[in-house]
Coordinates of C-alpha atoms in Angstrom, one line a residue:
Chain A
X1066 CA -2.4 1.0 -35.5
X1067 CA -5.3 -1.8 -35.8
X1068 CA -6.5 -3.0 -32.6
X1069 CA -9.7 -4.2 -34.3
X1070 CA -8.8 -8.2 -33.5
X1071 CA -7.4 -7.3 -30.0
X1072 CA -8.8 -8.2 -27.0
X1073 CA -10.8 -5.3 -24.8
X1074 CA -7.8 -5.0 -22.5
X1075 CA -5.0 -5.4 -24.6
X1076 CA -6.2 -2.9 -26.8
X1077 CA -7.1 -0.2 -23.9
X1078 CA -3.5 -1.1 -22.7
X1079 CA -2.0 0.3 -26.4
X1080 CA 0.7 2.9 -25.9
X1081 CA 2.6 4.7 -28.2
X1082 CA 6.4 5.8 -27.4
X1083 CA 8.1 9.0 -28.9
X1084 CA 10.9 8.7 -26.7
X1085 CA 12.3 6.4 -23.8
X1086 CA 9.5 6.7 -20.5
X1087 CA 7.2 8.7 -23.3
X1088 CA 3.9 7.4 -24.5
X1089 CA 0.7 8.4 -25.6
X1090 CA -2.9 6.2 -25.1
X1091 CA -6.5 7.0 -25.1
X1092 CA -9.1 6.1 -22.5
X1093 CA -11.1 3.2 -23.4
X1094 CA -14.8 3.1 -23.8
X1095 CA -14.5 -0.7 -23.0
X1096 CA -13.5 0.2 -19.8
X1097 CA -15.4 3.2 -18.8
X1098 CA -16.6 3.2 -15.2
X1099 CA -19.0 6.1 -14.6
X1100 CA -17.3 9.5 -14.3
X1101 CA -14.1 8.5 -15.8
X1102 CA -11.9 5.0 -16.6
X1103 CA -12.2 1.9 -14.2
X1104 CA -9.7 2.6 -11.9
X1105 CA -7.7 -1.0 -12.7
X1106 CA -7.1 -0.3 -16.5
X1107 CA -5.8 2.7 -15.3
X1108 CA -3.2 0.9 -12.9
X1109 CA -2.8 -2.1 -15.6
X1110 CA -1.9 0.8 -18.0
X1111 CA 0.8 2.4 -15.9
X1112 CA 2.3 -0.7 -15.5
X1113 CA 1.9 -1.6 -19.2
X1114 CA 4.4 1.3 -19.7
X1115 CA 7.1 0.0 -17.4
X1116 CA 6.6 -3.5 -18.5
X1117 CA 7.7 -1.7 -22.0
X1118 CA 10.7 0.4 -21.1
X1119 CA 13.7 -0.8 -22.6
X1120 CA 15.3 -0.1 -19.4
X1121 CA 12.9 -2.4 -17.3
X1122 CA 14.8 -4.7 -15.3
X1123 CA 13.2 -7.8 -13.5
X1124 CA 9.4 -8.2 -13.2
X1125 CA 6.9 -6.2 -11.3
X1126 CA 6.8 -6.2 -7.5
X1127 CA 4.9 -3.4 -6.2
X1128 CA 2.9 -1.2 -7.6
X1129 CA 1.0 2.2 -6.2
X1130 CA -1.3 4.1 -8.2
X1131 CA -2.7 7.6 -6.4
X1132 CA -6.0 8.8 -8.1
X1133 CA -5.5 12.6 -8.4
X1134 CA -8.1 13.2 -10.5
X1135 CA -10.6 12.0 -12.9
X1136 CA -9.4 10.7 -16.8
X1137 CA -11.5 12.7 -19.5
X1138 CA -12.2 10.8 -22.1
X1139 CA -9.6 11.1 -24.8
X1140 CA -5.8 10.7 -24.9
X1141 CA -2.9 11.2 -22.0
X1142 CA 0.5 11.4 -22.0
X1143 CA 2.4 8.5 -19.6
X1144 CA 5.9 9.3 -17.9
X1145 CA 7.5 6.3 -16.4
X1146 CA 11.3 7.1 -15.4
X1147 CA 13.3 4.4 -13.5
X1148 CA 15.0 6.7 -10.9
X1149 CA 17.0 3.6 -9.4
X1150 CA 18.6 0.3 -10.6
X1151 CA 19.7 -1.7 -7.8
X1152 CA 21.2 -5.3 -8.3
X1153 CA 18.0 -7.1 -7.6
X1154 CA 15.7 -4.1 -7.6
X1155 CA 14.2 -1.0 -9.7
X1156 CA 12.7 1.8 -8.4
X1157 CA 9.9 3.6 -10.7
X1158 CA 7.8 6.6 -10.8
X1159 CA 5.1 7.2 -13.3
X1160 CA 2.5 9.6 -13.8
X1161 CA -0.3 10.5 -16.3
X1162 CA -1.3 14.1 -17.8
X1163 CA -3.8 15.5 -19.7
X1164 CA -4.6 19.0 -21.1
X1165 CA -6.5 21.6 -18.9
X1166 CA -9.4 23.8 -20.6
X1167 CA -6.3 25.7 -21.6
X1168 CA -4.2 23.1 -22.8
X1169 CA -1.9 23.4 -20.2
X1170 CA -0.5 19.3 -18.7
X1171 CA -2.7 18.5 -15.5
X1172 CA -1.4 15.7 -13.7
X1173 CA -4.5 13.2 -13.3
X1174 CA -2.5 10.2 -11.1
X1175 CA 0.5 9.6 -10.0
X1176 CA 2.5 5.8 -9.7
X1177 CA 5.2 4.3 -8.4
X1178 CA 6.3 0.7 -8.6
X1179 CA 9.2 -1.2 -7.9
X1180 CA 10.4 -4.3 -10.9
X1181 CA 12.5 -6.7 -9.1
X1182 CA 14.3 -9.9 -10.1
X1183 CA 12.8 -13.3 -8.6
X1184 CA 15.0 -15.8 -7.2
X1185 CA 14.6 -19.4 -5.8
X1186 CA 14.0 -19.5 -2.1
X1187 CA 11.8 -20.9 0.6
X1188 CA 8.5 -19.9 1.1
X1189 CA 5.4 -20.5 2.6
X1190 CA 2.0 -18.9 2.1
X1191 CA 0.2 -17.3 5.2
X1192 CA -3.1 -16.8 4.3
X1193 CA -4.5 -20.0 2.6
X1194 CA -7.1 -19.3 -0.1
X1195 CA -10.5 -19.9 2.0
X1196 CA -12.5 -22.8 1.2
X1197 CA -15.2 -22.2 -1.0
X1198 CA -17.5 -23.8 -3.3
X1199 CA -15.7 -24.1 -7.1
X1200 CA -16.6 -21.6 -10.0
X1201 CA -19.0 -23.7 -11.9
X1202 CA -20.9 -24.3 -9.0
X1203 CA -20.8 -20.0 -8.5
X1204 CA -23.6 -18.5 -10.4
X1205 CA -22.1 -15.9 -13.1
X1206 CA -23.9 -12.5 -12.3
X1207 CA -25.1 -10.3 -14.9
X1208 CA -23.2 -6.3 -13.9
X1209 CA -26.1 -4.7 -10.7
X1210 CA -25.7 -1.4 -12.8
X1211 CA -24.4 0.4 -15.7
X1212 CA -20.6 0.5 -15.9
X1213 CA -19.0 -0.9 -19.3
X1214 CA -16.2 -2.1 -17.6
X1215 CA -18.3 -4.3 -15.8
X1216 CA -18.8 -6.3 -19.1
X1217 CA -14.9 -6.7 -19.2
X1218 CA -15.2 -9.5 -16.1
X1219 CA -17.2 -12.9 -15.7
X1220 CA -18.0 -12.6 -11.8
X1221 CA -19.2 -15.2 -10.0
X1222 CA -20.0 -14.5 -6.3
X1223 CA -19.4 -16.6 -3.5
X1224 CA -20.4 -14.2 -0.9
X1225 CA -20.6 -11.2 0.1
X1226 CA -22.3 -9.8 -3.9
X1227 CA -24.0 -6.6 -4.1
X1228 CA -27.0 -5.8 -1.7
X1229 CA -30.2 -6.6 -3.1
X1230 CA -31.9 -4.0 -1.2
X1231 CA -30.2 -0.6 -0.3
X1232 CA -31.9 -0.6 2.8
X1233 CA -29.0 -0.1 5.5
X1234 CA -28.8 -3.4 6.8
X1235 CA -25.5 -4.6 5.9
X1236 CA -23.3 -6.1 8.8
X1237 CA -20.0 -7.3 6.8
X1238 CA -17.8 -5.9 4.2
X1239 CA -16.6 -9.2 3.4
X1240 CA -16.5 -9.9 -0.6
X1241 CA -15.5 -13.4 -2.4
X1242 CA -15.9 -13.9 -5.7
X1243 CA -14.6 -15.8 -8.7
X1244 CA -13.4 -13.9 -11.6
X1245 CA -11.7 -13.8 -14.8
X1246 CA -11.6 -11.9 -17.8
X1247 CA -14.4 -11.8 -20.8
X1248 CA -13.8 -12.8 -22.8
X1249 CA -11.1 -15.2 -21.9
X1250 CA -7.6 -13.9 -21.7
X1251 CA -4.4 -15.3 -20.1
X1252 CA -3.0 -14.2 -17.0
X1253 CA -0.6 -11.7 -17.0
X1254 CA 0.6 -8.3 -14.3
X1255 CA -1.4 -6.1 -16.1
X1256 CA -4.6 -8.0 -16.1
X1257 CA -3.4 -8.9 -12.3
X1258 CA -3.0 -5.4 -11.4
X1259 CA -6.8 -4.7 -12.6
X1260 CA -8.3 -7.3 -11.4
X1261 CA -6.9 -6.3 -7.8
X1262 CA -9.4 -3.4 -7.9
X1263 CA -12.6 -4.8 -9.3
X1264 CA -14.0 -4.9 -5.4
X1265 CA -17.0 -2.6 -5.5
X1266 CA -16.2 -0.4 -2.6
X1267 CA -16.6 -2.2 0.7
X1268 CA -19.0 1.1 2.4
X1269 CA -21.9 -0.1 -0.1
X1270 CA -21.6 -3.6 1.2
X1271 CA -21.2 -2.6 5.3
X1272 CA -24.2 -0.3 4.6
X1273 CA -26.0 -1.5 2.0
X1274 CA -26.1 2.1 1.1
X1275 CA -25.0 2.8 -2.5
X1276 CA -23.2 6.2 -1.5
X1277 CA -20.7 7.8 -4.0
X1278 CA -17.1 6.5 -3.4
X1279 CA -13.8 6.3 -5.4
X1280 CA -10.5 4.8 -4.6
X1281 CA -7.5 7.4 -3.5
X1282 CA -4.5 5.4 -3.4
X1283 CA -4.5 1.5 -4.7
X1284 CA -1.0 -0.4 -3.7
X1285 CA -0.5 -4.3 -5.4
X1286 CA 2.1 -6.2 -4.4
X1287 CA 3.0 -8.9 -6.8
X1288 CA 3.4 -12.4 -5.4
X1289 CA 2.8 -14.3 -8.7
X1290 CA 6.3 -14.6 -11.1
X1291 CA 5.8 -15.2 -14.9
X1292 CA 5.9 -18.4 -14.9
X1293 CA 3.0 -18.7 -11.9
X1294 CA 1.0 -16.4 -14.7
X1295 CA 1.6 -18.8 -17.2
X1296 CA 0.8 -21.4 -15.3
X1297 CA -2.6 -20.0 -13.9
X1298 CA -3.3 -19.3 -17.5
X1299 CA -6.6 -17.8 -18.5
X1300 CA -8.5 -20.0 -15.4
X1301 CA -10.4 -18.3 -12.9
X1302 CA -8.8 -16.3 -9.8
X1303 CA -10.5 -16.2 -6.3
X1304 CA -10.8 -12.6 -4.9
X1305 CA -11.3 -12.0 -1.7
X1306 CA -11.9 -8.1 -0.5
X1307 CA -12.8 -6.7 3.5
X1308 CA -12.8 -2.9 4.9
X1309 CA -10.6 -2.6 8.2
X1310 CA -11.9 1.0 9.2
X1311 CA -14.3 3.1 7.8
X1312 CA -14.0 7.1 9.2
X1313 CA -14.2 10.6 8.1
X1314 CA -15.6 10.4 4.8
X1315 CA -12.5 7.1 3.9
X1316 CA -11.8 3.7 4.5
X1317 CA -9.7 1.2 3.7
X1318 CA -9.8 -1.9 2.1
X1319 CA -7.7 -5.4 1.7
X1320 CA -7.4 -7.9 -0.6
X1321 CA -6.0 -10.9 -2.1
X1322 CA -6.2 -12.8 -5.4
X1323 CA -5.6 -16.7 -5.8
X1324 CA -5.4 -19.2 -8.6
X1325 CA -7.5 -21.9 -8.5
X1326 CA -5.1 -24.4 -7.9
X1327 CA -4.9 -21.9 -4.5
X1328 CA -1.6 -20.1 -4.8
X1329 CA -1.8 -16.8 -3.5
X1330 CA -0.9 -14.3 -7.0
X1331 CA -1.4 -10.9 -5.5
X1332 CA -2.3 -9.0 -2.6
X1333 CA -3.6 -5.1 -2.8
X1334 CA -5.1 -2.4 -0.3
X1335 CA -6.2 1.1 -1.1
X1336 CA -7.9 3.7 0.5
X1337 CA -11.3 4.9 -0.8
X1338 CA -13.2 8.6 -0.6
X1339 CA -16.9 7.8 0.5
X1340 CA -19.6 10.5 0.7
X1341 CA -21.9 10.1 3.8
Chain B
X1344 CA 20.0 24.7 15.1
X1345 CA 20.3 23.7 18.9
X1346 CA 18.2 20.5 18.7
X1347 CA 19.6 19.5 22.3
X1348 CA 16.2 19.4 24.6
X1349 CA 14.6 18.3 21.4
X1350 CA 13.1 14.9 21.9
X1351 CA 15.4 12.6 19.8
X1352 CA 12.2 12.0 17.4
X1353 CA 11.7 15.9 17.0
X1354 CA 15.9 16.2 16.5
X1355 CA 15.7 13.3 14.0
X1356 CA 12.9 15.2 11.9
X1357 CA 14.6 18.5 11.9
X1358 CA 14.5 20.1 8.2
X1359 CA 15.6 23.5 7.3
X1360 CA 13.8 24.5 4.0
X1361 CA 15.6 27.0 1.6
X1362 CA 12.6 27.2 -1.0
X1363 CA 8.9 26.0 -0.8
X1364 CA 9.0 22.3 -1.2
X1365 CA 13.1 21.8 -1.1
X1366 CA 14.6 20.9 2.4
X1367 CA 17.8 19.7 4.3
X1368 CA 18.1 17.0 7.3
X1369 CA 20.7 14.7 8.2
X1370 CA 20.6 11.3 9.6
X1371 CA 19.8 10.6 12.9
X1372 CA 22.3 8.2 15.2
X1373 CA 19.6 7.5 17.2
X1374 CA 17.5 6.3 15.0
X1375 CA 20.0 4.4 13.4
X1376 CA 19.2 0.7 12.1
X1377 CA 21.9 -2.1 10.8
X1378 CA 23.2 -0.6 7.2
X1379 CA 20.7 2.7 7.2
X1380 CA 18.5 4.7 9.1
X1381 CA 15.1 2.7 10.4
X1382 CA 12.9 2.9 7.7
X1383 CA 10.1 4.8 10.0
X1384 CA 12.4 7.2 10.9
X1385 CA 12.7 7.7 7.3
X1386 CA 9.2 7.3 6.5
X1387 CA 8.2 10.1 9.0
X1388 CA 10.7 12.7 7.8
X1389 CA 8.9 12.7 4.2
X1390 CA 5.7 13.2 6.0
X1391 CA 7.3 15.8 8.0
X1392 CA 8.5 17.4 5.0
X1393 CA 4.8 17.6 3.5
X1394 CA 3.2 19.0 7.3
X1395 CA 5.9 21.6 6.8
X1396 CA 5.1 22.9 3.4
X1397 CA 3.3 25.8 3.4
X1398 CA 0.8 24.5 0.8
X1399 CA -0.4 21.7 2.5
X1400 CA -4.2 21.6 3.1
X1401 CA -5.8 18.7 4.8
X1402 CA -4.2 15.9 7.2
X1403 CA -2.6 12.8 5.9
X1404 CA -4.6 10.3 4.7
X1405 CA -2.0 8.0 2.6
X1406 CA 1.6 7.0 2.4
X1407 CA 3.6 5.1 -0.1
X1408 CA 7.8 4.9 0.6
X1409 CA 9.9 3.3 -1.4
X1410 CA 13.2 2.4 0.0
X1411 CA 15.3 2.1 -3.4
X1412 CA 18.7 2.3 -1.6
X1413 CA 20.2 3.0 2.1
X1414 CA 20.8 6.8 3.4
X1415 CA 24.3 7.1 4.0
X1416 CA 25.1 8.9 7.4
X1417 CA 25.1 12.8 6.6
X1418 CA 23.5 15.1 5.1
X1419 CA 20.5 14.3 2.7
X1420 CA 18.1 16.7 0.3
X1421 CA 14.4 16.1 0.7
X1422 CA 11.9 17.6 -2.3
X1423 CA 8.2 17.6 -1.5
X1424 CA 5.9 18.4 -4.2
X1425 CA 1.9 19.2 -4.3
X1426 CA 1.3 18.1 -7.6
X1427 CA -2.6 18.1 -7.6
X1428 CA -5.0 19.8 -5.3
X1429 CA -7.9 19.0 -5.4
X1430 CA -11.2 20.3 -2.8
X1431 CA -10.9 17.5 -0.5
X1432 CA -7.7 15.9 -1.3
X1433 CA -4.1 17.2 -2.1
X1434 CA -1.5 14.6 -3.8
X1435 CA 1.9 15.1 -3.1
X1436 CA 5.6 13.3 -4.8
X1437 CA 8.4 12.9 -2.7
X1438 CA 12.1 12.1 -2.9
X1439 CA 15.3 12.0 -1.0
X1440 CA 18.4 12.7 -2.7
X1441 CA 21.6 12.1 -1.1
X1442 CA 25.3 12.7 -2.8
X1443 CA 27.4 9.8 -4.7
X1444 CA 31.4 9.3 -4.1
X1445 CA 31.0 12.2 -7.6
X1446 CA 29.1 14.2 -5.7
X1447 CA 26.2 13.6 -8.2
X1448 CA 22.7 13.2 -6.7
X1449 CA 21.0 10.0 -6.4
X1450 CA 17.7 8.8 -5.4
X1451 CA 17.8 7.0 -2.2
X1452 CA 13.9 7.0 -1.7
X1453 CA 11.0 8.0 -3.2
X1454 CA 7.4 8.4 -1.5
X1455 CA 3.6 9.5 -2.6
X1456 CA 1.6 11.1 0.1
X1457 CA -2.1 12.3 0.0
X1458 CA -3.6 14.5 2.6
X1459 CA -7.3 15.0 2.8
X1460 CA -10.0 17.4 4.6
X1461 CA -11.6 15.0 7.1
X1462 CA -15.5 15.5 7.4
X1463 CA -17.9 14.2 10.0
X1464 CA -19.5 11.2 8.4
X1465 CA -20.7 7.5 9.3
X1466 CA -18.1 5.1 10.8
X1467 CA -17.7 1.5 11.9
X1468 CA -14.9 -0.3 12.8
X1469 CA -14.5 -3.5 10.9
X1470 CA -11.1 -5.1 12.4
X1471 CA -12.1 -4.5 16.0
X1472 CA -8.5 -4.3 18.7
X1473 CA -8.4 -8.2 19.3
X1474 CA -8.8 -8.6 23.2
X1475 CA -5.2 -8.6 25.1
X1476 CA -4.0 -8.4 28.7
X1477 CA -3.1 -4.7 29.4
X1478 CA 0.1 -2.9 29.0
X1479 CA 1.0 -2.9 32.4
X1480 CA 0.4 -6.6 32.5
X1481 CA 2.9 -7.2 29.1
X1482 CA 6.3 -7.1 30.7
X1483 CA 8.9 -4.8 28.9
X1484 CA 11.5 -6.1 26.8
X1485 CA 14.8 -4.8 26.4
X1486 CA 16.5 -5.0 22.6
X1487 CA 17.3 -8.4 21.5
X1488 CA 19.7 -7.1 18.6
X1489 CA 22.0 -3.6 18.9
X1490 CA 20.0 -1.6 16.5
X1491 CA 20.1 1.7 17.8
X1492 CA 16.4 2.5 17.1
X1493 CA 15.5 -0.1 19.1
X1494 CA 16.2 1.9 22.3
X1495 CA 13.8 5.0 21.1
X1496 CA 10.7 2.9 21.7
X1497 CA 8.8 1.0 24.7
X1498 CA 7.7 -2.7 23.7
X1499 CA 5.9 -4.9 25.6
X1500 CA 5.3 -8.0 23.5
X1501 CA 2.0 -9.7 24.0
X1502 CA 2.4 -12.5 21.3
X1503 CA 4.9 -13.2 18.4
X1504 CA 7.9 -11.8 20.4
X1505 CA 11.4 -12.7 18.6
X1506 CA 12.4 -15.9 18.6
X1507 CA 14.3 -17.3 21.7
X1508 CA 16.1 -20.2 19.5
X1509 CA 16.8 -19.7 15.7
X1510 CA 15.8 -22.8 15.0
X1511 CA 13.8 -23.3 11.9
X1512 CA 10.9 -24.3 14.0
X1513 CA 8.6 -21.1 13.2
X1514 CA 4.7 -21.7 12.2
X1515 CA 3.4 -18.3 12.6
X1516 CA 3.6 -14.7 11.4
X1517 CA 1.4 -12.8 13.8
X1518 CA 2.9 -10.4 16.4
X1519 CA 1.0 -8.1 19.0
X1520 CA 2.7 -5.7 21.3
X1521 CA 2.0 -2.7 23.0
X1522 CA 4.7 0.5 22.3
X1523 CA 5.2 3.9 22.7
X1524 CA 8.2 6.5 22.1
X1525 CA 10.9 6.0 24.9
X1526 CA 11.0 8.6 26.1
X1527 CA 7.2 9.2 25.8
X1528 CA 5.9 11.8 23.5
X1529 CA 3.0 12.9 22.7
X1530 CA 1.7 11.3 19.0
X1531 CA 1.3 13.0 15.7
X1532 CA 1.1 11.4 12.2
X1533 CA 5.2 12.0 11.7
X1534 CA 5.2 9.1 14.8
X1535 CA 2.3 7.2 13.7
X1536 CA 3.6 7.0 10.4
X1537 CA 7.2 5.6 12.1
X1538 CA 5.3 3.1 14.3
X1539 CA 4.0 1.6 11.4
X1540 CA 7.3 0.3 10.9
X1541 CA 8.2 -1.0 13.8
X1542 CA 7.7 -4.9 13.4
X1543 CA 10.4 -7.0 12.8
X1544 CA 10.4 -8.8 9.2
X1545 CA 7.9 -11.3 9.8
X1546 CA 10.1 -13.9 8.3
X1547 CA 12.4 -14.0 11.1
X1548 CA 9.5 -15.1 13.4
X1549 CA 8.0 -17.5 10.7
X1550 CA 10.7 -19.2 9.7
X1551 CA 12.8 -18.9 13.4
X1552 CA 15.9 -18.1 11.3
X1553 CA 17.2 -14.3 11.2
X1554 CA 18.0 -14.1 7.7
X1555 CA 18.9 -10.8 5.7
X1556 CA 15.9 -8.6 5.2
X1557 CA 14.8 -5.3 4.1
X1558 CA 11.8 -3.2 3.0
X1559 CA 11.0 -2.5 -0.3
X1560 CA 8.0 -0.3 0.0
X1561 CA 5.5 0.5 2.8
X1562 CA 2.2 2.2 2.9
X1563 CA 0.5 3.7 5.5
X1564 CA -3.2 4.6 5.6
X1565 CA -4.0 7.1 8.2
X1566 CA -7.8 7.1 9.7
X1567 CA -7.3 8.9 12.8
X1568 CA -7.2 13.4 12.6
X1569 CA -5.6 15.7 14.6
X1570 CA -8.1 15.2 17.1
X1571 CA -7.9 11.4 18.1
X1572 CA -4.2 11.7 18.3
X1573 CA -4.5 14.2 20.7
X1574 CA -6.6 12.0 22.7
X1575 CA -4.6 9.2 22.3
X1576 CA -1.4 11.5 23.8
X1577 CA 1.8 9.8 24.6
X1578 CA -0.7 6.1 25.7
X1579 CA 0.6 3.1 24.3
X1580 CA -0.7 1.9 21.0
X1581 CA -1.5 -1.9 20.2
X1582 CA 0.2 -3.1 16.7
X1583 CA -0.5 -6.3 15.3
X1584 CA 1.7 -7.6 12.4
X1585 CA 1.4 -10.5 10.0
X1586 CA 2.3 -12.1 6.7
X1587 CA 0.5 -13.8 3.9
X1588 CA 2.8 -14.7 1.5
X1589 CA 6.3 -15.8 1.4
X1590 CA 7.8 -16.2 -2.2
X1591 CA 11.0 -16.3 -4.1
X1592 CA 12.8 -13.6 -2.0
X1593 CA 10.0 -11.0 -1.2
X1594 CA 7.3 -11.2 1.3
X1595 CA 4.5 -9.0 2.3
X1596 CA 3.1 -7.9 5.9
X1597 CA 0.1 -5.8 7.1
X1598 CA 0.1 -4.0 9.8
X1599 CA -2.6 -2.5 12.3
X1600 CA -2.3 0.1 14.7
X1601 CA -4.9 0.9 17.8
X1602 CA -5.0 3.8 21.1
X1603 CA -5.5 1.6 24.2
X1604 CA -9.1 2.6 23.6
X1605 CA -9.3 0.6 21.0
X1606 CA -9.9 2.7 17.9
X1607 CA -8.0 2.1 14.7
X1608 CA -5.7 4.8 14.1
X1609 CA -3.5 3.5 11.2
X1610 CA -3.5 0.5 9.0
X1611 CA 0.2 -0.4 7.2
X1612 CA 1.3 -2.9 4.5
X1613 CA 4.7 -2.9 3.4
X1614 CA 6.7 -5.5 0.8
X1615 CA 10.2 -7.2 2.2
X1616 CA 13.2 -8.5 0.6
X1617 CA 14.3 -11.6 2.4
X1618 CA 17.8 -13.6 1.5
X1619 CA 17.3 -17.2 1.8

């Protein structure tokens, strides 16, 4: 298989599939954080296998993605079993393995998500996109530190960017920020579900302390049909990303991810390890 | 099994375990919603299921249940599996099984859970208790709707009660009460996990109309140990619901959950199916 005129994220997102709920992939170097893959091409990967099982019914509503341990870099074997078909909803539960030392499966993270079917109704959104200054006026950031996956986004801060100084003055864990991917890609629930964790963990902002931390458990719920995707195209998305509590070596952390026309796509919250 | 001075909480969670991992429990009538059990009550049994298994190490930290179809009234099996262990965190699968009219077993819910060694490190809240007249000072309501569940809990409505008139005329989706078990109890993370749960779908109070609703999938972070909930005892706790986005059938709310103290002892998200 040729990936050589795919874009980055496409081809990390390749699977192969020996069987129904089967596949095979490969970490991507084009998405390598620092001790192990970004953890949003690992969700946008789980959820690349659902969106390919021929059983898949409806499009993607929630998905949670548990960290259990670390991706080496090489290939993994995905499992993705639809457990329950309801009339408007599906039920899913996904994990990823890799060989131990002794070649033995480990299970490095486990998923579940639920596809559902989209119908017309009323709505209303709740939490109108903030009002902010638009992209181009946004400076585009060159990455603070040495993560390829870092390369895979054009980030343009609106506040809350990176401390300048670790000096353990921060006073807010409140990140916005337009993004999108680079190059240029259009919109769709895998690139969605990534971009939902590119946040930098919110203790290195409320501290300005660049302490190790990695994300537990990441849940995305799924506002945006396909035809919102498609609408919101490859434009920029306005992220938005706060801690609620930080405590006992965790927190947590919220956000949310608009178009720019200001339609809410997705919201997401995990819950991050932090060492003091 | 005499479960008769039980609390009705404690009598609810009762599991009987014929292997490591594998357990028994039946429905509870008092905990009993419109179509199916409260989803708390459901909720707090899988948790239940992973304090009682005799591998666990660490306290809760996460919860993810998916509600892929309603528990019948009976008899249901319960699996609880450590898949990974880690030295700080231990990742755990869940599922309820119940019989169909074959007497096959089907998925009625499935669940992730994480528990974590909790370590003495830097903390801050950053979504500090909004300021509210005291509990005594909130009068008590009494059900508005004969769910049964409704009578296993002490709510005293500060803002965003239920609508008096379903009349369409809704513009929020922000609730704040004070609650407690009825009778009171003292709390552990089977309860805090239920509580979570315990906002109506904040459609009904957005829109003013008391359409069909259900939840898909809830998640509930824990940041309070053993320790603070022992503090905390059987005191009321302060929730605070709201949505952020209403759309084509589903909506989200999150969900925070402080001691009368005011320190954060659970934060909650969950995905809802509305009916227009």
């Amino acid at each position: 298989m040729s990936t050589s005129h795919l874009h980055p994220f496409d081809a990390a997102l390749a699977l192969a599939s020996s069987a129904a709920g089967l596949y095979t992939g490969h970490t991507s170097p084009a998405y390598w954080n620092m001790v192990g893959p970004f953890g949003g091409i690992t969700a946008a990967t789980l959820l690349q296998a659902v969106m390919q099982h021929p059983d898949r019914l409806g499009e993607p509503l929630s998905l949670t993605v548990n960290y259990a341990g670390a991706l080496a870099e090489g290939p993994f074997t995905l499992q993705a079993t639809p457990v329950r078909t309801n009339r408007s909803t599906q039920h899913w539960t996904l994990s990823i393995l890799q060989p131990d030392a002794e070649g033995a499966p480990v299970v490095t993270t486990t998923a579940t998500a639920v596809t559902a079917a989209r119908r017309e109704t009323w709505g209303v959104g709740d939490m109108p996109m903030p009002s902010v200054p638009a992209p181009a006026q946004c400076k585009r950031i060159t990455p603070a530190f040495r993560s390829e996956w870092l390369q895979r986004y054009e980030m343009r801060p609106v506040s809350g960017a990176l401390p300048e100084q670790w000096d353990g003055s921060g006073d807010t864990s409140l990140s916005q920020l337009w993004l999108r991917d680079a190059p240029e890609r259009p919109l769709d629930f895998c690139a969605l579900a990534a971009m939902a964790d590119i946040f930098f963990p919110r203790v290195w902002l409320r501290r300005a302390r660049q302490v190790p931390a990695g994300t537990v458990s990441i849940t995305v719920y799924f506002h945006a049909g396909s035809d919102l995707l498609a609408t919101t195209g490859s434009g920029y998305l306005l992220g938005q990303a706060r801690a609620q509590e930080f405590r006992n070596g965790f927190f947590d952390q919220t956000a949310q991810l608009w178009n720019e026309a200001g339609t809410m796509l997705a919201t997401s919250h995990q819950v991050v390890y932090f060492k003091e």
